[in-house]
Coordinates of C-alpha atoms and ligand atoms in Angstrom, one line a residue:
M1 CA 98.5 238.8 192.5
S2 CA 100.0 238.0 196.0
N3 CA 101.8 234.8 196.9
S4 CA 99.1 233.8 199.4
T5 CA 96.5 234.0 196.7
R6 CA 98.6 232.0 194.3
R7 CA 99.1 229.4 197.1
G8 CA 95.4 229.3 197.8
N9 CA 94.6 228.8 194.1
S10 CA 97.2 226.2 193.8
R11 CA 95.6 224.3 196.9
G12 CA 92.1 224.8 195.4
G13 CA 93.3 223.4 192.1
S14 CA 94.8 220.3 193.6
R15 CA 91.5 219.8 195.6
T16 CA 89.5 220.0 192.4
S17 CA 91.6 217.5 190.6
A18 CA 91.4 215.1 193.5
T19 CA 87.6 215.3 193.6
A20 CA 87.5 214.8 189.8
S21 CA 89.6 211.7 190.0
R22 CA 87.5 210.3 192.9
A23 CA 84.3 211.0 190.8
A24 CA 86.0 209.2 187.8
R25 CA 86.7 206.2 190.0
R26 CA 83.1 206.0 191.3
P27 CA 80.8 203.8 189.2
V28 CA 78.4 205.8 187.0
Q29 CA 74.9 205.4 188.4
S30 CA 72.1 205.5 185.8
P31 CA 68.8 207.2 186.9
P32 CA 66.3 204.7 188.4
P33 CA 63.8 203.4 185.8
R34 CA 60.6 205.4 185.8
P35 CA 57.4 203.4 186.2
A36 CA 55.7 202.9 182.9
R37 CA 52.7 205.2 182.6
L38 CA 50.1 206.1 180.1
D39 CA 51.2 209.1 178.1
L40 CA 47.9 210.0 176.6
P41 CA 49.0 212.9 174.5
T42 CA 51.8 210.8 173.0
S43 CA 49.3 207.9 172.5
L44 CA 46.9 210.2 170.9
K45 CA 49.6 211.4 168.4
Q46 CA 50.7 207.8 167.7
D47 CA 47.2 206.4 167.5
P48 CA 44.3 208.9 167.0
R49 CA 41.8 206.1 167.6
W50 CA 42.2 206.9 171.4
I51 CA 39.6 209.6 170.8
L52 CA 37.0 206.8 170.3
L53 CA 37.3 205.7 173.9
P54 CA 34.8 208.1 175.5
L55 CA 32.3 207.4 172.8
R56 CA 32.7 203.7 173.1
A57 CA 32.3 203.9 176.9
Y58 CA 29.2 206.0 176.7
L59 CA 27.5 203.9 174.0
G60 CA 28.4 200.7 175.9
F61 CA 27.1 201.9 179.2
T62 CA 23.9 203.3 177.6
F63 CA 23.1 200.1 175.7
V64 CA 23.8 197.8 178.7
Y65 CA 21.5 200.1 180.8
A66 CA 18.8 200.1 178.2
G67 CA 18.9 196.3 177.9
L68 CA 18.9 195.8 181.7
S69 CA 16.0 198.2 182.0
K70 CA 13.9 196.1 179.6
V71 CA 14.8 192.9 181.4
A72 CA 13.9 194.5 184.8
D73 CA 10.7 196.1 183.5
R74 CA 8.0 193.4 183.5
S75 CA 5.5 195.7 181.8
F76 CA 7.8 195.9 178.7
L77 CA 6.8 192.3 177.7
D78 CA 3.3 192.4 179.1
A79 CA 1.1 193.1 176.1
S80 CA -1.7 194.2 178.3
S81 CA 0.4 197.1 179.7
P82 CA 0.1 200.5 177.9
T83 CA 3.8 200.9 178.2
S84 CA 4.7 197.4 176.7
M85 CA 6.5 196.9 173.5
H86 CA 3.2 195.6 172.0
A87 CA 1.4 198.8 172.8
T88 CA 4.2 200.9 171.6
L89 CA 4.3 199.1 168.2
L90 CA 0.6 199.4 167.7
A91 CA 0.6 203.1 168.8
V92 CA 3.4 204.1 166.3
K93 CA 2.3 201.8 163.5
G94 CA 0.2 204.4 161.8
Q95 CA 2.9 207.1 161.7
S96 CA 5.9 204.9 161.0
P97 CA 7.3 204.6 157.4
I98 CA 7.8 200.9 158.1
G99 CA 4.3 200.6 159.7
G100 CA 3.5 197.6 157.3
L101 CA 6.2 195.5 159.0
L102 CA 5.1 196.3 162.5
G103 CA 1.9 194.3 162.5
P104 CA 3.7 190.9 162.4
V105 CA 6.3 192.2 164.9
A106 CA 3.5 193.3 167.3
D107 CA 1.9 189.8 166.9
H108 CA 5.2 188.3 168.2
S109 CA 6.1 191.2 170.5
F110 CA 7.3 188.9 173.3
A111 CA 9.9 187.3 171.2
F112 CA 10.9 190.5 169.6
G113 CA 11.0 192.2 173.0
V114 CA 13.4 189.6 174.3
L115 CA 15.5 189.8 171.2
M116 CA 15.6 193.6 171.5
A117 CA 16.7 193.5 175.2
L118 CA 19.4 190.8 174.4
G119 CA 20.5 192.8 171.4
E120 CA 21.0 195.9 173.4
L121 CA 22.9 194.0 176.1
A122 CA 25.1 192.4 173.4
V123 CA 25.9 195.7 171.7
G124 CA 26.6 197.4 175.1
T125 CA 28.9 194.6 176.3
G126 CA 30.7 194.5 172.9
M127 CA 31.3 198.2 173.2
L128 CA 32.5 198.2 176.8
L129 CA 34.9 195.3 176.2
G130 CA 35.8 196.2 172.7
L131 CA 34.9 192.7 171.7
F132 CA 33.7 192.2 168.1
G133 CA 33.7 196.0 167.9
R134 CA 32.5 196.3 164.3
V135 CA 29.8 193.7 164.7
A136 CA 28.6 195.4 167.9
A137 CA 28.6 198.8 166.2
A138 CA 26.6 197.4 163.3
G139 CA 24.0 196.0 165.7
G140 CA 23.8 199.3 167.5
T141 CA 23.3 201.1 164.3
L142 CA 20.5 198.7 163.3
I143 CA 18.7 199.0 166.6
S144 CA 19.0 202.8 166.6
L145 CA 17.7 203.1 163.0
S146 CA 14.8 200.8 163.8
L147 CA 13.9 203.0 166.8
F148 CA 14.3 206.1 164.7
L149 CA 11.9 204.8 162.1
T150 CA 9.3 203.8 164.7
V151 CA 9.2 205.5 168.1
S152 CA 11.2 208.6 167.1
W153 CA 9.6 209.1 163.7
G154 CA 7.0 211.5 165.2
A155 CA 9.7 213.8 166.7
S156 CA 9.4 217.3 165.3
P157 CA 11.7 218.7 164.1
W158 CA 13.1 215.3 163.2
Y159 CA 16.6 216.1 164.6
T160 CA 15.3 216.4 168.1
G161 CA 14.8 212.6 168.2
A162 CA 17.7 210.9 170.0
D163 CA 17.8 207.7 168.0
I164 CA 19.1 209.2 164.7
V165 CA 22.0 210.6 166.7
Y166 CA 22.8 207.2 168.2
A167 CA 22.7 205.6 164.7
F168 CA 25.4 208.1 163.5
A169 CA 27.4 207.9 166.8
F170 CA 28.1 204.2 165.9
A171 CA 29.6 205.1 162.5
P172 CA 33.2 205.8 163.7
L173 CA 33.3 202.5 165.5
L174 CA 31.7 200.7 162.6
L175 CA 34.4 202.1 160.2
G176 CA 37.4 202.1 162.5
G177 CA 36.7 199.2 164.9
A178 CA 36.8 199.2 168.7
G179 CA 40.3 200.8 168.9
P180 CA 42.7 200.8 171.8
L181 CA 42.0 199.2 175.2
S182 CA 39.8 196.6 173.6
A183 CA 39.6 192.8 173.6
D184 CA 39.8 192.9 169.8
E185 CA 43.2 194.7 170.0
W186 CA 44.4 192.4 172.7
L187 CA 43.5 189.3 170.6
R188 CA 45.1 190.8 167.5
N189 CA 48.4 191.4 169.5
A190 CA 48.2 188.0 171.0
R191 CA 47.9 186.5 167.5
R192 CA 50.9 188.5 166.3
R193 CA 52.9 187.4 169.4
D194 CA 51.9 183.8 168.7
T195 CA 53.3 183.9 165.2
G196 CA 56.4 181.8 165.3
A197 CA 55.8 180.7 168.9
D198 CA 55.0 177.2 170.0
P199 CA 51.8 176.4 168.0
V200 CA 50.6 174.1 170.8
M201 CA 50.9 176.9 173.4
A202 CA 49.3 179.5 171.0
D203 CA 46.4 177.2 170.3
R204 CA 46.0 176.6 174.0
T205 CA 45.9 180.3 174.7
R206 CA 43.2 180.9 172.1
R207 CA 41.2 177.9 173.4
V208 CA 41.3 179.2 177.0
L209 CA 40.3 182.7 175.8
L210 CA 37.4 181.5 173.7
G211 CA 36.3 179.1 176.5
G212 CA 36.3 182.0 179.0
I213 CA 34.2 184.2 176.7
T214 CA 31.8 181.4 176.0
G215 CA 31.5 180.6 179.7
I216 CA 30.7 184.2 180.6
G217 CA 28.2 184.5 177.8
A218 CA 26.5 181.3 178.9
L219 CA 26.2 182.5 182.5
V220 CA 24.8 185.8 181.4
A221 CA 22.3 184.0 179.1
L222 CA 21.2 181.7 181.9
G223 CA 20.7 184.7 184.3
L224 CA 18.6 186.5 181.7
A225 CA 16.6 183.4 180.9
S226 CA 15.6 183.0 184.5
L227 CA 14.6 186.7 184.6
F228 CA 12.6 186.4 181.5
R229 CA 10.8 183.3 182.7
G230 CA 8.8 185.4 185.1
A231 CA 7.4 187.5 182.3
S232 CA 4.6 185.4 180.7
P233 CA 4.0 185.7 177.0
R234 CA 0.3 184.9 177.6
G235 CA -0.6 188.5 177.5
A236 CA 1.0 188.9 174.1
T237 CA -0.7 185.9 172.8
A238 CA -4.1 186.9 174.1
N239 CA -3.7 190.4 172.7
A240 CA -2.5 189.1 169.4
H241 CA -5.6 186.9 169.2
A242 CA -7.7 189.8 170.1
G243 CA -6.6 191.7 167.0
G244 CA -3.0 192.5 167.8
S245 CA -2.2 193.3 164.1
S246 CA -5.4 195.0 163.5
G247 CA -3.7 198.3 164.1
A248 CA -6.1 199.3 167.0
P249 CA -4.1 200.5 170.0
P250 CA -4.6 198.6 173.2
D251 CA -6.9 201.2 174.8
R252 CA -8.4 200.6 178.2
T253 CA -11.5 202.5 177.0
P254 CA -14.5 200.9 178.7
T255 CA -17.2 199.5 176.5
P256 CA -19.6 202.3 175.5
T257 CA -22.7 202.4 177.6
P258 CA -26.0 204.3 177.0
T259 CA -25.9 207.7 178.5
G260 CA -29.6 208.3 178.9
S261 CA -29.1 210.5 181.9
A262 CA -26.8 212.9 180.0
P263 CA -28.4 216.4 179.5
Q264 CA -29.2 217.3 176.0
S265 CA -27.9 220.6 174.6
S266 CA -30.3 223.3 173.4
G267 CA -29.5 222.3 169.8
A268 CA -28.0 225.7 169.0
A269 CA -24.5 224.4 169.1
K270 CA -22.5 224.6 165.8
G271 CA -19.7 222.4 164.7
T272 CA -18.7 219.2 162.9
K273 CA -19.8 215.9 164.3
I274 CA -17.1 213.8 165.8
L275 CA -19.0 210.8 167.1
A276 CA -22.3 209.9 168.8
A277 CA -22.4 210.9 172.5
S278 CA -23.6 207.4 173.4
A279 CA -20.3 206.0 172.2
V280 CA -18.5 207.8 175.0
P281 CA -18.9 205.9 178.3
V282 CA -19.4 207.7 181.6
G283 CA -16.0 207.7 183.4
G284 CA -14.2 206.6 180.2
A285 CA -13.1 207.7 176.8
A286 CA -13.7 206.9 173.1
A287 CA -11.0 207.2 170.4
A288 CA -12.0 209.3 167.5
R289 CA -10.6 211.6 164.8
D290 CA -10.6 215.4 164.8
P291 CA -12.7 216.4 161.7
K292 CA -10.8 219.7 161.6
T293 CA -7.2 218.5 161.7
G294 CA -7.5 214.7 161.0
D295 CA -5.6 214.1 164.3
D296 CA -6.4 211.1 166.5
I297 CA -8.2 212.3 169.6
Y298 CA -9.9 211.0 172.7
V299 CA -13.4 212.2 173.7
L300 CA -14.0 211.8 177.4
Q301 CA -17.0 211.8 179.7
L302 CA -15.5 212.0 183.1
R303 CA -18.8 213.1 184.7
P304 CA -22.2 212.3 183.3
G305 CA -22.8 214.9 180.5
A306 CA -19.4 216.6 180.8
Y307 CA -17.6 216.0 177.6
T308 CA -14.0 216.9 176.9
A309 CA -11.5 215.9 174.3
V310 CA -7.7 215.8 173.9
D311 CA -5.3 215.2 171.1
R312 CA -3.5 211.9 171.4
A313 CA -0.2 213.2 170.2
C314 CA 2.3 213.2 173.1
P315 CA 3.9 216.6 173.4
H316 CA 7.3 215.0 173.9
Q317 CA 7.9 213.4 170.5
G318 CA 4.4 212.8 169.1
C319 CA 3.7 209.2 170.0
P320 CA 0.0 208.5 170.4
V321 CA -0.9 208.2 174.1
S322 CA -3.2 205.5 175.4
F323 CA -6.1 206.1 177.8
V324 CA -5.8 203.9 180.9
S325 CA -8.7 205.0 183.2
A326 CA -10.3 208.1 184.6
S327 CA -8.1 207.9 187.7
A328 CA -4.8 206.8 186.0
G329 CA -5.3 209.1 182.9
F330 CA -3.1 208.6 179.8
Q331 CA 0.2 206.9 179.3
C332 CA 2.7 207.4 176.4
P333 CA 4.2 204.1 175.3
C334 CA 7.3 205.6 173.8
H335 CA 9.1 207.2 176.8
S336 CA 6.6 206.7 179.6
S337 CA 5.2 210.2 180.0
T338 CA 1.9 210.2 181.9
F339 CA -1.0 212.6 181.9
D340 CA -4.0 212.9 184.1
A341 CA -7.5 212.5 182.7
S342 CA -7.7 216.3 182.0
G343 CA -4.5 216.0 179.9
A344 CA -2.1 217.7 182.3
V345 CA 1.3 216.1 182.4
T346 CA 2.0 214.2 185.6
Q347 CA 5.4 212.6 184.6
G348 CA 8.0 213.5 182.0
P349 CA 9.9 213.5 179.8
A350 CA 6.9 215.5 178.3
I351 CA 7.0 219.0 179.8
S352 CA 3.5 220.1 178.7
G353 CA 0.1 218.6 178.7
L354 CA -2.0 217.1 175.9
T355 CA -3.6 219.6 173.5
K356 CA -7.3 220.2 174.5
I357 CA -9.9 220.0 171.7
P358 CA -13.0 222.1 172.2
V359 CA -16.2 220.0 171.9
T360 CA -19.9 220.5 172.6
R361 CA -22.8 218.2 172.7
S362 CA -25.8 218.6 170.4
G363 CA -28.6 216.0 170.8
N364 CA -26.8 212.7 170.6
D365 CA -23.8 214.1 168.7
I366 CA -20.5 215.3 170.0
L367 CA -19.4 218.2 167.9
R368 CA -16.0 219.8 167.2
A369 CA -16.5 223.4 168.2
Ligands
FES1 FE1 8.2 210.5 174.4 FE2 5.7 210.4 174.6 S1 6.8 210.6 172.9 S2 7.1 210.4 176.2

C-alpha cells in the first residue's frame, strides 16, 4: 500500500471518529408517536367478538327500518285496509300453528300493531347502539319467531321464509352480548374505571348517562305518539265488532246480488259444484273452497255471466290474498304483492300470478271443471 493511500485512510479514519463523537453528543431523538389507530386484525385476534359488528349493524338497521315503515304506513293500523295488521292476522289465522291465539290479537290489532312497531324500533335501536344487547336480541328473536309462525308459516319450502333466518341471526348476540363498540361495553368499562374513584363523581356520571338515555327515549316516544295519534283505532274496533275474531278475512267482496241476466249453460257441463252462481255478484267475487284440492279460492264474475276463479294462495309465500275490487284486483296482506282481477301479478315480491281454477256454470251452479 502506498504512503498516500495510508495518509488518506488515516484522514478518513479521523473524520469517521469525529462524526461518531458528534453523533454521540447529539441528544437521541425518539421517533414521533404514531396516531392511535384501529388495528382490526389485531383486535379480531384479541377479541373475536368484533365479527359480530356487521351482523349487529344489519339487524339494527333492518329493525329500525321495519319499525319506521309501520309507523309511516297508515294502512298498517287501519283495520279496513287489506294490507293492515288486522287483515294479515285474519288471513294467516287458518294456516298458522298458533292460529288459536290470533283471534284475540286481531281483535286488538291496533294495540298490538303499535306494540309491534315500537318493539321493532326498540330492538333496532338496541342493536345499533349496543345498548341492553342481550335484551334487544331476545326481543328480536321473539318478534322473528312470531312472524315465522304466522306470516311466514306458509312459505314452501319452509327455509325460504326470511323470518326463521332472522330468529337464528340473533342467537350469537343473545349468547355473547352486543360486543365491541357498544354502549354496554362502554358502561362496563366506565363502571370498572369508577371502582376506587370518587364515589360521588362515579354516581354523577351514571346519573347523567341514565338521564340522557331516558331523555332521548322520552323524545322518541313523544314523536311516535304524535305520529300514531293520526291513525285512528276506530277501524279496528268497527271491524272487531263486525266479527274480527270470527276468522273471516276482511274481503271487499260486494254483497251477492241476483244474476237473473246471466246466461244458463246447456246443462252438459260436468264437474263438482263449488257454489251457487247467484252467490257471485256481477263485478265482484265470492270466497269458496276448491272441492278438488280443498284450497281457498275466489270465484269471480267480472262481466255478467263470465265466471272465473283463482286460488287465494299468494305465489310468494302462500298467504291468502284478499279481493279488493274488480279494478283494484287482489292484495296480499303479508308482503303487499298485488294482482289484477284476472290474477296476474301487478306488484311484487310475488313474481307470478295467482293460480287459475277452471270453472263452468251449469244452471245455477258454478262447477269445478
Ligand atoms: Fe309475500 Fe304474498 S306471501 S307477498
